């Protein structure tokens, strides 16, 4: 099968990781990297790809079959639409946009063009979450009653990031929401949330009308319930775990340690912690690209889709509204 | 120091455990066991205590310094008042009553009598929760931002119990609420809760206007927030753990295993799970009685007090109201 | 059933723990504590027992049914013989003696007297080791191929203790040896050992012709093999674990943590460690006494027996000889 | 820097894994794969490499800078010598040969040729073992007193493999021996070993004069000691862990679980186990090749060297001799 020819748009931290993954795949060929900054050019040269300043040039390239969009969020929807009109297969980092109308407009364009669009909810490709989904769907724990999901970042992002990211629920909780939908196979009916900002950058979060810590209750259609707890600053590492409870016991996805080293001393036994998402989800970030490439090459549907991105965005926006209104429950359309 | 002379009221499962603890203490003497059932008589005889049919007889005994009340909940408030009027030191299982007025009336009688009243929130005497409280109060994690607490029972109680227990928040969550107040040192300002009933005895819970599974968000005075998740049927064992996050990392109280045995087989590595509360809190059930006895003997204040019982009851009732109203946030007076 | 009347000989650290256990049992009555030191008298008074200076007086007391010997090792054999001649049931801390002839002479006296003699190998009464033995004997892992056992003390004992304890194999490894025989049901055929002394009190160990660290290979009759590794100074805590491998996977006995607290910080996740044997085996020290009392009351055989003590002593002495001879394998009679 | 042009010799299971790693590296170019079997050709074609039937042809190719030897053990020494004479940098799977003279002859040829030779002791490149070595060398645990190392395979290899592999110590224990030397920085002075064969393929092991289970005691120069325990059939998974104890506590390298999934059911809590070496050491197998390529490109020494391979072979042969002689200690030259 011919190698899929890919253009990468955006050479930031995650973009560079995606570029290296693509360069190492025998199923794909990294044709070009579009990023106007010097580091974009350097990355392209180190990987034998063509450096391009303008993403539209990469999208317009007839030798490109697919684009991987890792640019700033504000540009996602437009680039998706451009790529769709150019007939390219599209992989785009989450979120498509921070609001529903823009997201829906981009999805409509994709649908008209009939191109595949996969969203970068990489947790679905983590061996843990993928296995949990398989086991739940296979009925191992019976009907799901309860989901508990925790995501803690090690330290808060920059003030600039806080002001532009769309808020904790849209930017961070959305991963837990996608996993909640993916693993349980259930849709969310309503939410209620509390938020607080007491951490090191509390003022930045307050200036953004946002929170560094949130607790979110979910009601799923059919009666199951859930709880998602997020913090922007655990102070110890990147802590991601999800527990499910059903008719027949439960399942947990999550581990705590990073290297297989334990230190025994008078202080006790200490193991290190996964530092952050690149370390925790390295395997998943590679696997989602491989899955995208194989699906496109073989004409199979990609997953998660743009509709998955839209569904989680709607829940995240409802959670935001609930937290702003002091915990008043908000329905999800 | 003279042994404290104790009467035990109620020889059910927990009462029998308390009786055995008291019989083994060199600081106390188990004078009598009041329970009209044959097992009450048998228990008394096996422990060299006087069998008594009527708890009022045990309370009125001039050779009794203190009473330990482990009778059905509906009798707690009256027995507390009788014991208070008789000038006895009182240890009473939680809750004092299922409603605020009855509780307040009993506390008023205790206050007038000037006798000590300790409530059986045994988790405060668990080595884990006690150590966590010490470390948090000592500032080890700085200001608390977030509390997550999980309590799962292994299997649901009987229909009779469900109909009479006062509901999940008042009967079960109240332990997490007491721990939340104890460990953080913070008071709860408002709550929001969802409940569901999908388990093996869902109809019983629905008939009681109750739920087998609940998710509860807390807002503490001062801005910290919390999440408490409870299930009446984990399907695997008794799972009790509490996580705290603060300025400077976090603390977890909880362990998973029961015996120190791990089985390695083709299925993987399996360890057993704590079966239920008597096994998980055996040490705490003994420690709370020892603490009560020492405090009474030495004239020190007991803890947790009746006011602690009242405070958690009010939060539990607010949670119940929120869940009944579909998650509407409810303030705690 | 009448309470078993017990005299305790020796009120050191472990003796005091045994005394408190006996005082709290409703099946037994602690009649007297024999110890010439002031702390012996104080302990006796605090537990409503008769203080006795001379152990022979306690042994000779017609109101005593059984003796619990927790005196220095050098006195064990003589006290066993005295108690046997007085017709008392005997519980004696390990070892009976540091040499085979003295041990055999004491056992012969016990046999002639026809009294029960239980040795204080408390690990057999640990819930973990007891459960492992049940499962192995029930065939859960099939035929045993391999045993690995690790015992690490947190820090070395005093010079005085080192010089008088009989050496690491006889004093410390003997617990692993008893567990090896108990859990596998196999007898040891030959051993080979290396020892070293590099720790904080290396000179004391060398002066005693002893080691602070040893590795011991075992060959069992029937072909299975084993490895026992011991250290007098782990530097972090008391680490006791045993792994078994058989036809059908394996079993591990051991856990690492002490309290159910985990601290999460930038250093990683830290849990404390079991500090030393009183904490690790508190349950077992009580359970072995209860088992002794029940067996004597009901006329059932006690376990482990004096012959078990002798068998492990012989292996320990062979290991000592092997280590002294540079690892030369030594057969066990 | 120019890509290093590599020929891969041997397209078996590990060879294919190495080939895929090399094909994905931007620092190297996989020029050819030498394997006469059809799967060798297919592998080469799938990776855009030249299929070659004869390894000597690949070695003689002027467009090849380095060879990676993953052929059967019996051919290693000859291929090393051919490659050395051709001036190629050499990466060779362990062991160089099953005997000392052949190994020494190959090393002499390499030395004369002045080419780099790296041995495939991949554990040195595992993040856990590498980190442990760094910490020990940095003095974190002080002087090393004790090493405990366990390697268990999940199930025994084929009869053919057993008969040709050189025996358990040379084939399997040699990894623990290399890690012992690497992590402690100490050399082995003498060994004593017991072996047994009780497992599913006991007869095959006996026919080979070999064992499926071994316990090996080590004495290091300077006084530290060690224990290595190996089994060919754990029955549950691939269990690799190493513990070190020093002046100041200890370190453990090892983890047990494979996916981050835990199943909670009435049977307890179960997590899966690392199935076998490709899963446990996937990261290390890639990292050792990257390290080899970087070292060759930059003219730095490779590690571990052929001398490291020889040193561990000598210890493994001494262990074999000791086990054959019933545990008699054998010195290591």
CSV table of C-alpha atoms in Angstrom, one decimal, chain D residues 40-241:
chain,number,residue,atom,x,y,z
D,40,UNK,CA,13.5,-12.1,5.8
D,41,UNK,CA,12.7,-11.0,2.2
D,42,UNK,CA,9.2,-9.9,3.2
D,43,UNK,CA,10.5,-7.9,6.1
D,44,UNK,CA,13.1,-6.2,4.0
D,45,UNK,CA,10.5,-5.3,1.3
D,46,UNK,CA,8.1,-3.9,3.9
D,47,UNK,CA,10.8,-1.6,5.2
D,48,UNK,CA,12.3,-0.5,1.9
D,49,UNK,CA,15.5,-2.3,2.6
D,50,UNK,CA,17.5,-4.6,0.3
D,51,UNK,CA,16.9,-8.3,0.9
D,52,UNK,CA,20.1,-10.3,1.1
D,53,UNK,CA,20.4,-14.0,1.5
D,54,UNK,CA,24.0,-14.2,2.7
D,55,UNK,CA,25.1,-12.1,5.7
D,56,UNK,CA,28.6,-12.0,4.3
D,57,UNK,CA,27.2,-10.1,1.3
D,58,UNK,CA,25.7,-7.5,3.6
D,59,UNK,CA,28.9,-7.3,5.6
D,60,UNK,CA,30.9,-6.7,2.4
D,61,UNK,CA,28.7,-4.0,1.1
D,62,UNK,CA,30.7,-0.7,0.9
D,63,UNK,CA,27.5,1.3,1.5
D,64,UNK,CA,27.2,-0.3,5.0
D,65,UNK,CA,28.8,1.4,8.0
D,66,UNK,CA,27.5,-0.9,10.7
D,67,UNK,CA,26.0,-4.3,11.2
D,68,UNK,CA,23.5,-5.5,13.7
D,69,UNK,CA,23.9,-9.2,14.4
D,70,UNK,CA,20.7,-11.0,15.5
D,71,UNK,CA,21.5,-14.4,14.0
D,72,UNK,CA,21.6,-17.7,15.9
D,73,UNK,CA,24.2,-17.7,18.7
D,74,UNK,CA,26.5,-20.3,17.0
D,75,UNK,CA,27.2,-17.8,14.2
D,76,UNK,CA,27.9,-14.7,16.3
D,77,UNK,CA,31.6,-15.1,16.8
D,78,UNK,CA,32.3,-15.7,13.1
D,79,UNK,CA,30.1,-12.8,11.9
D,80,UNK,CA,31.7,-10.5,14.4
D,81,UNK,CA,35.2,-11.4,13.1
D,82,UNK,CA,34.1,-10.9,9.5
D,83,UNK,CA,32.5,-7.6,10.2
D,84,UNK,CA,35.5,-6.5,12.2
D,85,UNK,CA,37.8,-7.3,9.4
D,86,UNK,CA,35.5,-5.4,7.0
D,87,UNK,CA,35.9,-2.4,9.4
D,88,UNK,CA,32.2,-2.2,10.3
D,89,UNK,CA,30.9,-1.0,13.7
D,90,UNK,CA,29.2,-4.0,15.3
D,91,UNK,CA,26.1,-4.5,17.5
D,92,UNK,CA,25.7,-8.1,18.5
D,93,UNK,CA,23.0,-9.8,20.5
D,94,UNK,CA,24.3,-11.7,23.6
D,95,UNK,CA,26.2,-14.0,23.9
D,96,UNK,CA,29.2,-13.7,21.7
D,97,UNK,CA,29.7,-17.5,22.1
D,98,UNK,CA,28.9,-20.2,24.7
D,99,UNK,CA,32.6,-20.7,25.6
D,100,UNK,CA,35.4,-18.5,26.7
D,101,UNK,CA,38.0,-19.3,24.0
D,102,UNK,CA,35.7,-18.5,21.1
D,103,UNK,CA,34.7,-15.3,22.8
D,104,UNK,CA,38.2,-14.3,23.4
D,105,UNK,CA,39.2,-15.0,19.9
D,106,UNK,CA,36.4,-12.8,18.5
D,107,UNK,CA,37.3,-10.0,20.9
D,108,UNK,CA,40.9,-10.1,19.8
D,109,UNK,CA,39.9,-9.7,16.2
D,110,UNK,CA,37.7,-6.8,17.1
D,111,UNK,CA,40.5,-5.2,19.0
D,112,UNK,CA,42.9,-5.6,16.2
D,113,UNK,CA,40.4,-4.1,13.8
D,114,UNK,CA,39.8,-1.2,16.1
D,115,UNK,CA,36.0,-1.2,15.5
D,116,UNK,CA,33.3,-0.6,18.1
D,117,UNK,CA,31.5,-3.7,19.4
D,118,UNK,CA,28.3,-3.3,21.5
D,119,UNK,CA,26.6,-6.3,23.2
D,120,UNK,CA,22.8,-6.5,23.3
D,121,UNK,CA,22.4,-6.5,27.1
D,122,UNK,CA,19.4,-4.3,26.6
D,123,UNK,CA,18.5,-4.1,30.3
D,124,UNK,CA,21.2,-1.4,30.7
D,125,UNK,CA,19.1,0.8,28.5
D,126,UNK,CA,15.9,0.2,30.4
D,127,UNK,CA,14.9,3.5,32.1
D,128,UNK,CA,14.7,1.7,35.4
D,129,UNK,CA,18.0,-0.1,35.4
D,130,UNK,CA,19.8,3.0,33.9
D,131,UNK,CA,18.4,5.2,36.5
D,132,UNK,CA,19.3,2.8,39.3
D,133,UNK,CA,22.9,2.7,38.0
D,134,UNK,CA,23.0,6.5,37.9
D,135,UNK,CA,21.7,6.7,41.5
D,136,UNK,CA,24.0,4.1,42.9
D,137,UNK,CA,27.1,5.6,41.2
D,138,UNK,CA,26.0,9.0,42.5
D,139,UNK,CA,26.1,7.6,46.0
D,140,UNK,CA,22.4,7.7,46.8
D,141,UNK,CA,22.4,4.5,48.8
D,142,UNK,CA,26.1,4.6,49.8
D,143,UNK,CA,28.2,1.6,49.5
D,144,UNK,CA,26.3,-1.5,48.2
D,145,UNK,CA,26.0,-4.4,50.6
D,146,UNK,CA,23.5,-6.6,48.9
D,147,UNK,CA,22.0,-7.3,45.5
D,148,UNK,CA,18.9,-9.4,45.0
D,149,UNK,CA,17.8,-10.1,41.4
D,150,UNK,CA,14.9,-12.2,40.1
D,151,UNK,CA,14.2,-13.1,36.6
D,152,UNK,CA,11.2,-15.4,35.8
D,153,UNK,CA,10.2,-16.3,32.3
D,154,UNK,CA,6.5,-17.0,31.9
D,155,UNK,CA,6.8,-20.5,30.4
D,156,UNK,CA,9.7,-22.7,29.3
D,157,UNK,CA,11.2,-22.6,25.8
D,158,UNK,CA,11.1,-25.4,23.3
D,159,UNK,CA,13.1,-28.6,23.7
D,160,UNK,CA,15.3,-27.5,20.8
D,161,UNK,CA,16.0,-24.2,22.4
D,162,UNK,CA,16.8,-25.9,25.7
D,163,UNK,CA,19.3,-28.2,24.1
D,164,UNK,CA,21.1,-25.5,22.3
D,165,UNK,CA,21.0,-22.4,24.4
D,166,UNK,CA,24.1,-23.1,26.6
D,167,UNK,CA,22.2,-23.6,29.8
D,168,UNK,CA,20.1,-21.4,32.1
D,169,UNK,CA,23.0,-19.5,33.6
D,170,UNK,CA,24.6,-18.7,30.3
D,171,UNK,CA,21.4,-18.0,28.5
D,172,UNK,CA,19.1,-16.4,31.1
D,173,UNK,CA,21.0,-15.5,34.3
D,174,UNK,CA,23.6,-13.7,32.2
D,175,UNK,CA,21.2,-10.7,32.0
D,176,UNK,CA,21.0,-10.5,35.8
D,177,UNK,CA,24.8,-10.9,36.0
D,178,UNK,CA,25.4,-8.0,33.6
D,179,UNK,CA,23.0,-5.9,35.6
D,180,UNK,CA,24.7,-6.9,38.8
D,181,UNK,CA,28.0,-5.7,37.4
D,182,UNK,CA,26.5,-2.6,35.8
D,183,UNK,CA,24.5,-1.3,38.7
D,184,UNK,CA,26.9,-2.1,41.5
D,185,UNK,CA,30.0,-1.4,39.6
D,186,UNK,CA,31.5,-4.4,41.4
D,187,UNK,CA,33.1,-7.5,40.0
D,188,UNK,CA,32.2,-11.1,41.1
D,189,UNK,CA,34.7,-13.1,43.0
D,190,UNK,CA,33.0,-16.4,43.5
D,191,UNK,CA,29.6,-18.1,43.2
D,192,UNK,CA,27.6,-21.0,44.6
D,193,UNK,CA,24.4,-22.4,42.9
D,194,UNK,CA,21.7,-25.0,43.2
D,195,UNK,CA,19.5,-26.0,40.3
D,196,UNK,CA,16.4,-28.1,40.0
D,197,UNK,CA,14.1,-29.2,37.2
D,198,UNK,CA,10.6,-29.9,38.3
D,199,UNK,CA,8.5,-28.1,35.7
D,200,UNK,CA,6.5,-29.0,32.7
D,201,UNK,CA,9.6,-29.7,30.6
D,202,UNK,CA,11.8,-31.1,33.3
D,203,UNK,CA,12.9,-34.0,31.1
D,204,UNK,CA,14.2,-31.7,28.4
D,205,UNK,CA,16.2,-29.7,31.0
D,206,UNK,CA,17.6,-32.9,32.4
D,207,UNK,CA,18.5,-34.2,29.0
D,208,UNK,CA,20.5,-31.0,28.5
D,209,UNK,CA,22.1,-31.3,31.9
D,210,UNK,CA,20.3,-28.1,32.7
D,211,UNK,CA,17.7,-26.8,35.2
D,212,UNK,CA,14.5,-24.8,34.9
D,213,UNK,CA,14.9,-23.2,38.3
D,214,UNK,CA,18.2,-21.9,39.9
D,215,UNK,CA,19.4,-20.1,43.0
D,216,UNK,CA,22.7,-18.4,42.8
D,217,UNK,CA,24.7,-16.8,45.5
D,218,UNK,CA,27.4,-14.2,44.5
D,219,UNK,CA,30.4,-12.8,46.4
D,220,UNK,CA,31.6,-9.5,45.0
D,221,UNK,CA,35.2,-8.3,45.4
D,222,UNK,CA,35.2,-6.0,48.4
D,223,UNK,CA,32.8,-8.0,50.5
D,224,UNK,CA,29.2,-7.3,49.2
D,225,UNK,CA,27.1,-10.4,48.4
D,226,UNK,CA,24.2,-11.1,46.1
D,227,UNK,CA,21.4,-13.6,45.3
D,228,UNK,CA,20.0,-14.3,41.8
D,229,UNK,CA,16.9,-16.4,41.4
D,230,UNK,CA,15.7,-17.6,38.0
D,231,UNK,CA,12.8,-19.7,36.8
D,232,UNK,CA,11.9,-20.7,33.3
D,233,UNK,CA,8.3,-21.0,34.1
D,234,UNK,CA,6.7,-18.5,36.5
D,235,UNK,CA,3.3,-19.6,35.2
D,236,UNK,CA,2.0,-16.0,35.4
D,237,UNK,CA,4.2,-13.7,33.3
D,238,UNK,CA,7.6,-12.1,32.9
D,239,UNK,CA,8.9,-11.0,36.3
D,240,UNK,CA,12.1,-9.1,36.4
D,241,UNK,CA,13.2,-7.1,39.4
